[in-house]
PDB file of C-alpha atoms in Angstrom:
ATOM      1  CA  UNK A   1      -0.338   0.147  -0.172  1.00  0.00           C
ATOM      2  CA  UNK A   2       1.455   3.047  -1.314  1.00  0.00           C
ATOM      3  CA  UNK A   3       0.065   5.293   1.160  1.00  0.00           C
ATOM      4  CA  UNK A   4       1.133   2.704   4.478  1.00  0.00           C
ATOM      5  CA  UNK A   5       4.430   3.325   3.142  1.00  0.00           C
ATOM      6  CA  UNK A   6       4.521   7.163   2.571  1.00  0.00           C
ATOM      7  CA  UNK A   7       3.108   7.731   5.991  1.00  0.00           C
ATOM      8  CA  UNK A   8       5.781   4.869   7.096  1.00  0.00           C
ATOM      9  CA  UNK A   9       8.371   6.840   5.591  1.00  0.00           C
ATOM     10  CA  UNK A  10       7.612   9.411   7.083  1.00  0.00           C
ATOM     11  CA  UNK A  11       7.504   8.595  11.082  1.00  0.00           C
ATOM     12  CA  UNK A  12      11.370   7.011  10.113  1.00  0.00           C
ATOM     13  CA  UNK A  13      12.474  11.151   8.879  1.00  0.00           C
ATOM     14  CA  UNK A  14      10.120  12.376  12.124  1.00  0.00           C
ATOM     15  CA  UNK A  15      12.154  10.206  14.445  1.00  0.00           C
ATOM     16  CA  UNK A  16      15.231  10.685  12.360  1.00  0.00           C
ATOM     17  CA  UNK A  17      14.805  14.554  12.702  1.00  0.00           C
ATOM     18  CA  UNK A  18      13.706  15.105  15.992  1.00  0.00           C
ATOM     19  CA  UNK A  19      16.263  12.399  17.718  1.00  0.00           C
ATOM     20  CA  UNK A  20      18.483  14.512  15.706  1.00  0.00           C
ATOM     21  CA  UNK A  21      16.591  17.514  17.652  1.00  0.00           C
ATOM     22  CA  UNK A  22      17.202  16.060  20.630  1.00  0.00           C
ATOM     23  CA  UNK A  23      20.595  15.562  20.898  1.00  0.00           C
ATOM     24  CA  UNK A  24      21.963  19.015  19.758  1.00  0.00           C
ATOM     25  CA  UNK A  25      19.916  20.189  22.256  1.00  0.00           C
ATOM     26  CA  UNK A  26      21.232  18.862  24.837  1.00  0.00           C
ATOM     27  CA  UNK A  27      18.271  15.866  25.104  1.00  0.00           C
ATOM     28  CA  UNK A  28      15.174  18.078  25.076  1.00  0.00           C
ATOM     29  CA  UNK A  29      11.992  16.142  25.046  1.00  0.00           C
ATOM     30  CA  UNK A  30       9.643  15.745  22.760  1.00  0.00           C
ATOM     31  CA  UNK A  31       7.142  16.992  24.680  1.00  0.00           C
ATOM     32  CA  UNK A  32       9.258  20.617  24.577  1.00  0.00           C
ATOM     33  CA  UNK A  33       9.705  19.826  21.223  1.00  0.00           C
ATOM     34  CA  UNK A  34       5.932  19.418  20.428  1.00  0.00           C
ATOM     35  CA  UNK A  35       5.219  23.442  22.890  1.00  0.00           C
ATOM     36  CA  UNK A  36       8.104  25.026  22.414  1.00  0.00           C
ATOM     37  CA  UNK A  37       6.777  28.448  21.288  1.00  0.00           C
ATOM     38  CA  UNK A  38      10.281  30.774  20.557  1.00  0.00           C
ATOM     39  CA  UNK A  39      13.271  31.242  19.307  1.00  0.00           C
ATOM     40  CA  UNK A  40      15.914  34.308  19.867  1.00  0.00           C
ATOM     41  CA  UNK A  41      18.190  34.642  17.494  1.00  0.00           C
ATOM     42  CA  UNK A  42      20.396  31.639  17.972  1.00  0.00           C
ATOM     43  CA  UNK A  43      18.727  30.799  21.364  1.00  0.00           C
ATOM     44  CA  UNK A  44      15.817  28.468  21.571  1.00  0.00           C
ATOM     45  CA  UNK A  45      14.234  29.109  25.286  1.00  0.00           C
ATOM     46  CA  UNK A  46      11.196  27.060  26.624  1.00  0.00           C
ATOM     47  CA  UNK A  47      10.183  25.085  30.207  1.00  0.00           C
ATOM     48  CA  UNK A  48      10.072  21.954  30.038  1.00  0.00           C
ATOM     49  CA  UNK A  49       6.838  20.228  30.099  1.00  0.00           C
ATOM     50  CA  UNK A  50       7.130  17.744  32.829  1.00  0.00           C
ATOM     51  CA  UNK A  51       8.431  19.921  35.204  1.00  0.00           C
ATOM     52  CA  UNK A  52       7.337  23.304  34.815  1.00  0.00           C
ATOM     53  CA  UNK A  53       4.533  23.726  37.034  1.00  0.00           C
ATOM     54  CA  UNK A  54       6.936  21.734  39.773  1.00  0.00           C
ATOM     55  CA  UNK A  55       9.873  25.011  40.305  1.00  0.00           C
ATOM     56  CA  UNK A  56       9.640  28.180  40.863  1.00  0.00           C
ATOM     57  CA  UNK A  57      11.791  28.764  37.660  1.00  0.00           C
ATOM     58  CA  UNK A  58       9.107  26.740  35.958  1.00  0.00           C
ATOM     59  CA  UNK A  59      11.929  24.936  34.789  1.00  0.00           C
ATOM     60  CA  UNK A  60      13.155  27.685  32.097  1.00  0.00           C
ATOM     61  CA  UNK A  61      15.861  26.838  29.433  1.00  0.00           C
ATOM     62  CA  UNK A  62      18.192  28.729  27.281  1.00  0.00           C
ATOM     63  CA  UNK A  63      19.674  26.821  24.551  1.00  0.00           C
ATOM     64  CA  UNK A  64      21.679  27.813  21.695  1.00  0.00           C
ATOM     65  CA  UNK A  65      21.449  25.857  18.607  1.00  0.00           C
ATOM     66  CA  UNK A  66      24.179  24.192  16.483  1.00  0.00           C
ATOM     67  CA  UNK A  67      23.810  25.106  13.247  1.00  0.00           C
ATOM     68  CA  UNK A  68      24.013  22.249  11.961  1.00  0.00           C
ATOM     69  CA  UNK A  69      20.679  21.246  13.142  1.00  0.00           C
ATOM     70  CA  UNK A  70      19.708  24.819  11.672  1.00  0.00           C
ATOM     71  CA  UNK A  71      18.532  23.075   7.880  1.00  0.00           C
ATOM     72  CA  UNK A  72      16.196  20.264  10.952  1.00  0.00           C
ATOM     73  CA  UNK A  73      14.216  23.812  12.555  1.00  0.00           C
ATOM     74  CA  UNK A  74      13.284  25.441   9.567  1.00  0.00           C
ATOM     75  CA  UNK A  75      12.307  22.305   7.754  1.00  0.00           C
ATOM     76  CA  UNK A  76       9.721  22.166  10.385  1.00  0.00           C
ATOM     77  CA  UNK A  77       9.292  25.735  11.602  1.00  0.00           C
ATOM     78  CA  UNK A  78       5.752  27.081  11.856  1.00  0.00           C
ATOM     79  CA  UNK A  79       5.116  28.959   9.487  1.00  0.00           C
ATOM     80  CA  UNK A  80       1.718  30.566  11.214  1.00  0.00           C
ATOM     81  CA  UNK A  81       4.649  31.614  14.007  1.00  0.00           C
ATOM     82  CA  UNK A  82       1.955  30.322  16.933  1.00  0.00           C
ATOM     83  CA  UNK A  83       4.579  27.605  18.061  1.00  0.00           C
ATOM     84  CA  UNK A  84       8.600  27.296  16.947  1.00  0.00           C
ATOM     85  CA  UNK A  85       7.563  23.466  15.227  1.00  0.00           C
ATOM     86  CA  UNK A  86       5.211  22.858  13.132  1.00  0.00           C
ATOM     87  CA  UNK A  87       4.664  19.742  15.141  1.00  0.00           C
ATOM     88  CA  UNK A  88       0.852  20.686  16.758  1.00  0.00           C
ATOM     89  CA  UNK A  89      -0.707  20.954  13.239  1.00  0.00           C
ATOM     90  CA  UNK A  90      -0.243  17.292  12.120  1.00  0.00           C
ATOM     91  CA  UNK A  91      -0.330  15.351  15.609  1.00  0.00           C
ATOM     92  CA  UNK A  92      -3.002  16.593  18.272  1.00  0.00           C
ATOM     93  CA  UNK A  93      -1.062  16.189  21.223  1.00  0.00           C
ATOM     94  CA  UNK A  94       2.627  15.749  22.087  1.00  0.00           C
ATOM     95  CA  UNK A  95       1.765  12.396  23.505  1.00  0.00           C
ATOM     96  CA  UNK A  96       0.519  11.272  19.669  1.00  0.00           C
ATOM     97  CA  UNK A  97       3.813  13.272  18.928  1.00  0.00           C
ATOM     98  CA  UNK A  98       5.512  11.093  21.344  1.00  0.00           C
ATOM     99  CA  UNK A  99       4.249   8.029  20.240  1.00  0.00           C
ATOM    100  CA  UNK A 100       5.204   8.861  16.207  1.00  0.00           C
ATOM    101  CA  UNK A 101       8.580   9.271  16.830  1.00  0.00           C
ATOM    102  CA  UNK A 102       8.487   6.086  18.788  1.00  0.00           C
ATOM    103  CA  UNK A 103       7.209   4.068  16.220  1.00  0.00           C
ATOM    104  CA  UNK A 104       9.917   5.512  13.809  1.00  0.00           C
ATOM    105  CA  UNK A 105      12.200   4.769  16.543  1.00  0.00           C
ATOM    106  CA  UNK A 106      11.312   1.562  16.079  1.00  0.00           C
ATOM    107  CA  UNK A 107      11.643   1.569  12.565  1.00  0.00           C
ATOM    108  CA  UNK A 108      15.180   2.189  12.588  1.00  0.00           C
ATOM    109  CA  UNK A 109      16.451   0.034  15.435  1.00  0.00           C
ATOM    110  CA  UNK A 110      15.210  -2.305  13.805  1.00  0.00           C
ATOM    111  CA  UNK A 111      17.495  -1.414  10.758  1.00  0.00           C
ATOM    112  CA  UNK A 112      20.212  -0.905  12.801  1.00  0.00           C
ATOM    113  CA  UNK A 113      20.245  -3.832  15.313  1.00  0.00           C
ATOM    114  CA  UNK A 114      18.953  -2.469  18.262  1.00  0.00           C
ATOM    115  CA  UNK A 115      16.678  -3.650  20.450  1.00  0.00           C
ATOM    116  CA  UNK A 116      13.572  -0.990  21.974  1.00  0.00           C
ATOM    117  CA  UNK A 117      14.920   1.727  20.338  1.00  0.00           C
ATOM    118  CA  UNK A 118      13.684   5.248  21.936  1.00  0.00           C
ATOM    119  CA  UNK A 119      13.146   8.891  21.657  1.00  0.00           C
ATOM    120  CA  UNK A 120      15.197   9.448  25.474  1.00  0.00           C
ATOM    121  CA  UNK A 121      18.289   7.678  24.444  1.00  0.00           C
ATOM    122  CA  UNK A 122      19.258  10.965  22.580  1.00  0.00           C
ATOM    123  CA  UNK A 123      19.141  12.793  26.175  1.00  0.00           C
ATOM    124  CA  UNK A 124      21.227   9.323  27.929  1.00  0.00           C
ATOM    125  CA  UNK A 125      23.160   9.354  24.998  1.00  0.00           C
ATOM    126  CA  UNK A 126      24.003  13.341  25.002  1.00  0.00           C
ATOM    127  CA  UNK A 127      24.668  13.239  28.794  1.00  0.00           C
ATOM    128  CA  UNK A 128      26.602   9.704  28.613  1.00  0.00           C
ATOM    129  CA  UNK A 129      29.410  11.332  25.879  1.00  0.00           C
ATOM    130  CA  UNK A 130      29.043  14.636  27.552  1.00  0.00           C
ATOM    131  CA  UNK A 131      30.569  13.304  31.197  1.00  0.00           C
ATOM    132  CA  UNK A 132      32.559   9.845  29.792  1.00  0.00           C
ATOM    133  CA  UNK A 133      33.782  11.386  26.076  1.00  0.00           C
ATOM    134  CA  UNK A 134      34.222  14.957  26.158  1.00  0.00           C
ATOM    135  CA  UNK A 135      34.988  15.386  30.061  1.00  0.00           C
ATOM    136  CA  UNK A 136      32.407  17.844  30.623  1.00  0.00           C
ATOM    137  CA  UNK A 137      32.223  18.819  34.518  1.00  0.00           C
ATOM    138  CA  UNK A 138      28.284  16.423  36.792  1.00  0.00           C
ATOM    139  CA  UNK A 139      27.034  19.262  37.809  1.00  0.00           C
ATOM    140  CA  UNK A 140      27.034  20.348  34.110  1.00  0.00           C
ATOM    141  CA  UNK A 141      25.287  18.375  32.752  1.00  0.00           C
ATOM    142  CA  UNK A 142      22.643  17.709  35.299  1.00  0.00           C
ATOM    143  CA  UNK A 143      22.290  21.966  34.687  1.00  0.00           C
ATOM    144  CA  UNK A 144      22.262  21.078  30.776  1.00  0.00           C
ATOM    145  CA  UNK A 145      19.415  18.256  31.753  1.00  0.00           C
ATOM    146  CA  UNK A 146      17.160  21.077  33.511  1.00  0.00           C
ATOM    147  CA  UNK A 147      17.194  18.792  37.455  1.00  0.00           C
ATOM    148  CA  UNK A 148      17.410  20.132  40.031  1.00  0.00           C
ATOM    149  CA  UNK A 149      19.486  18.569  43.153  1.00  0.00           C
ATOM    150  CA  UNK A 150      17.606  18.191  46.668  1.00  0.00           C
ATOM    151  CA  UNK A 151      21.312  19.049  48.330  1.00  0.00           C
ATOM    152  CA  UNK A 152      21.986  22.316  46.147  1.00  0.00           C
ATOM    153  CA  UNK A 153      18.352  23.446  45.639  1.00  0.00           C
ATOM    154  CA  UNK A 154      18.885  26.269  48.569  1.00  0.00           C
ATOM    155  CA  UNK A 155      21.819  27.765  46.267  1.00  0.00           C
ATOM    156  CA  UNK A 156      19.945  27.529  43.706  1.00  0.00           C
ATOM    157  CA  UNK A 157      17.779  30.311  44.588  1.00  0.00           C
ATOM    158  CA  UNK A 158      20.772  32.453  44.589  1.00  0.00           C
ATOM    159  CA  UNK A 159      22.311  31.574  41.169  1.00  0.00           C
ATOM    160  CA  UNK A 160      21.078  33.926  38.261  1.00  0.00           C
ATOM    161  CA  UNK A 161      21.679  31.255  35.670  1.00  0.00           C
ATOM    162  CA  UNK A 162      22.486  31.516  32.095  1.00  0.00           C
ATOM    163  CA  UNK A 163      22.862  29.166  30.460  1.00  0.00           C
ATOM    164  CA  UNK A 164      26.676  29.908  29.601  1.00  0.00           C
ATOM    165  CA  UNK A 165      28.412  26.535  30.922  1.00  0.00           C
ATOM    166  CA  UNK A 166      25.749  24.213  30.199  1.00  0.00           C
ATOM    167  CA  UNK A 167      25.446  25.576  25.994  1.00  0.00           C
ATOM    168  CA  UNK A 168      29.641  25.091  26.049  1.00  0.00           C
ATOM    169  CA  UNK A 169      29.533  21.938  26.953  1.00  0.00           C
ATOM    170  CA  UNK A 170      26.742  21.410  24.504  1.00  0.00           C
ATOM    171  CA  UNK A 171      28.782  22.801  21.572  1.00  0.00           C
ATOM    172  CA  UNK A 172      31.487  19.920  22.442  1.00  0.00           C
ATOM    173  CA  UNK A 173      29.209  17.293  22.588  1.00  0.00           C
ATOM    174  CA  UNK A 174      28.463  18.406  19.036  1.00  0.00           C
ATOM    175  CA  UNK A 175      31.877  18.471  18.260  1.00  0.00           C
ATOM    176  CA  UNK A 176      32.396  15.496  19.346  1.00  0.00           C
ATOM    177  CA  UNK A 177      29.873  13.361  17.905  1.00  0.00           C
ATOM    178  CA  UNK A 178      29.502  15.234  14.135  1.00  0.00           C
ATOM    179  CA  UNK A 179      33.103  16.902  14.407  1.00  0.00           C
ATOM    180  CA  UNK A 180      31.970  20.369  13.696  1.00  0.00           C
TER     181      UNK A 180
END
């Protein structure tokens, strides 16, 4: 069935593109790609969907866009300006979007001989490469993943985040993996 083949190809490409976006944007979750509202210059600012309602800083993240993913960003850019990406025009909610990505990743995984390749592997891979291969400090990896450590919660109140260290770390990881 030609239509089915086209749909599978679309999910395959969506999965590949979103996996690369996630990896190059410090492990951004699919819900955050789906909901991302704006880009200021070369920086995507978003509020992590999973934890924004439980944090004083609304789980704010500011991620500089590595130049190698600009074509992917342009490919999915929302022409209406309502959101950064047009995913909401094709998927009614972030769960449907995530399901489509993971369906495509299962297909990619089977081609590569990888069992259970899922979207979250981009986040895990980014963190592992940052720490083990590039030598990024564990605290910066922690901050880049937008985690909050209970032992530093009070200290974090006093520190204004500027995301400089996180973005320097991301540039090193992207350069390590893609050589650019």
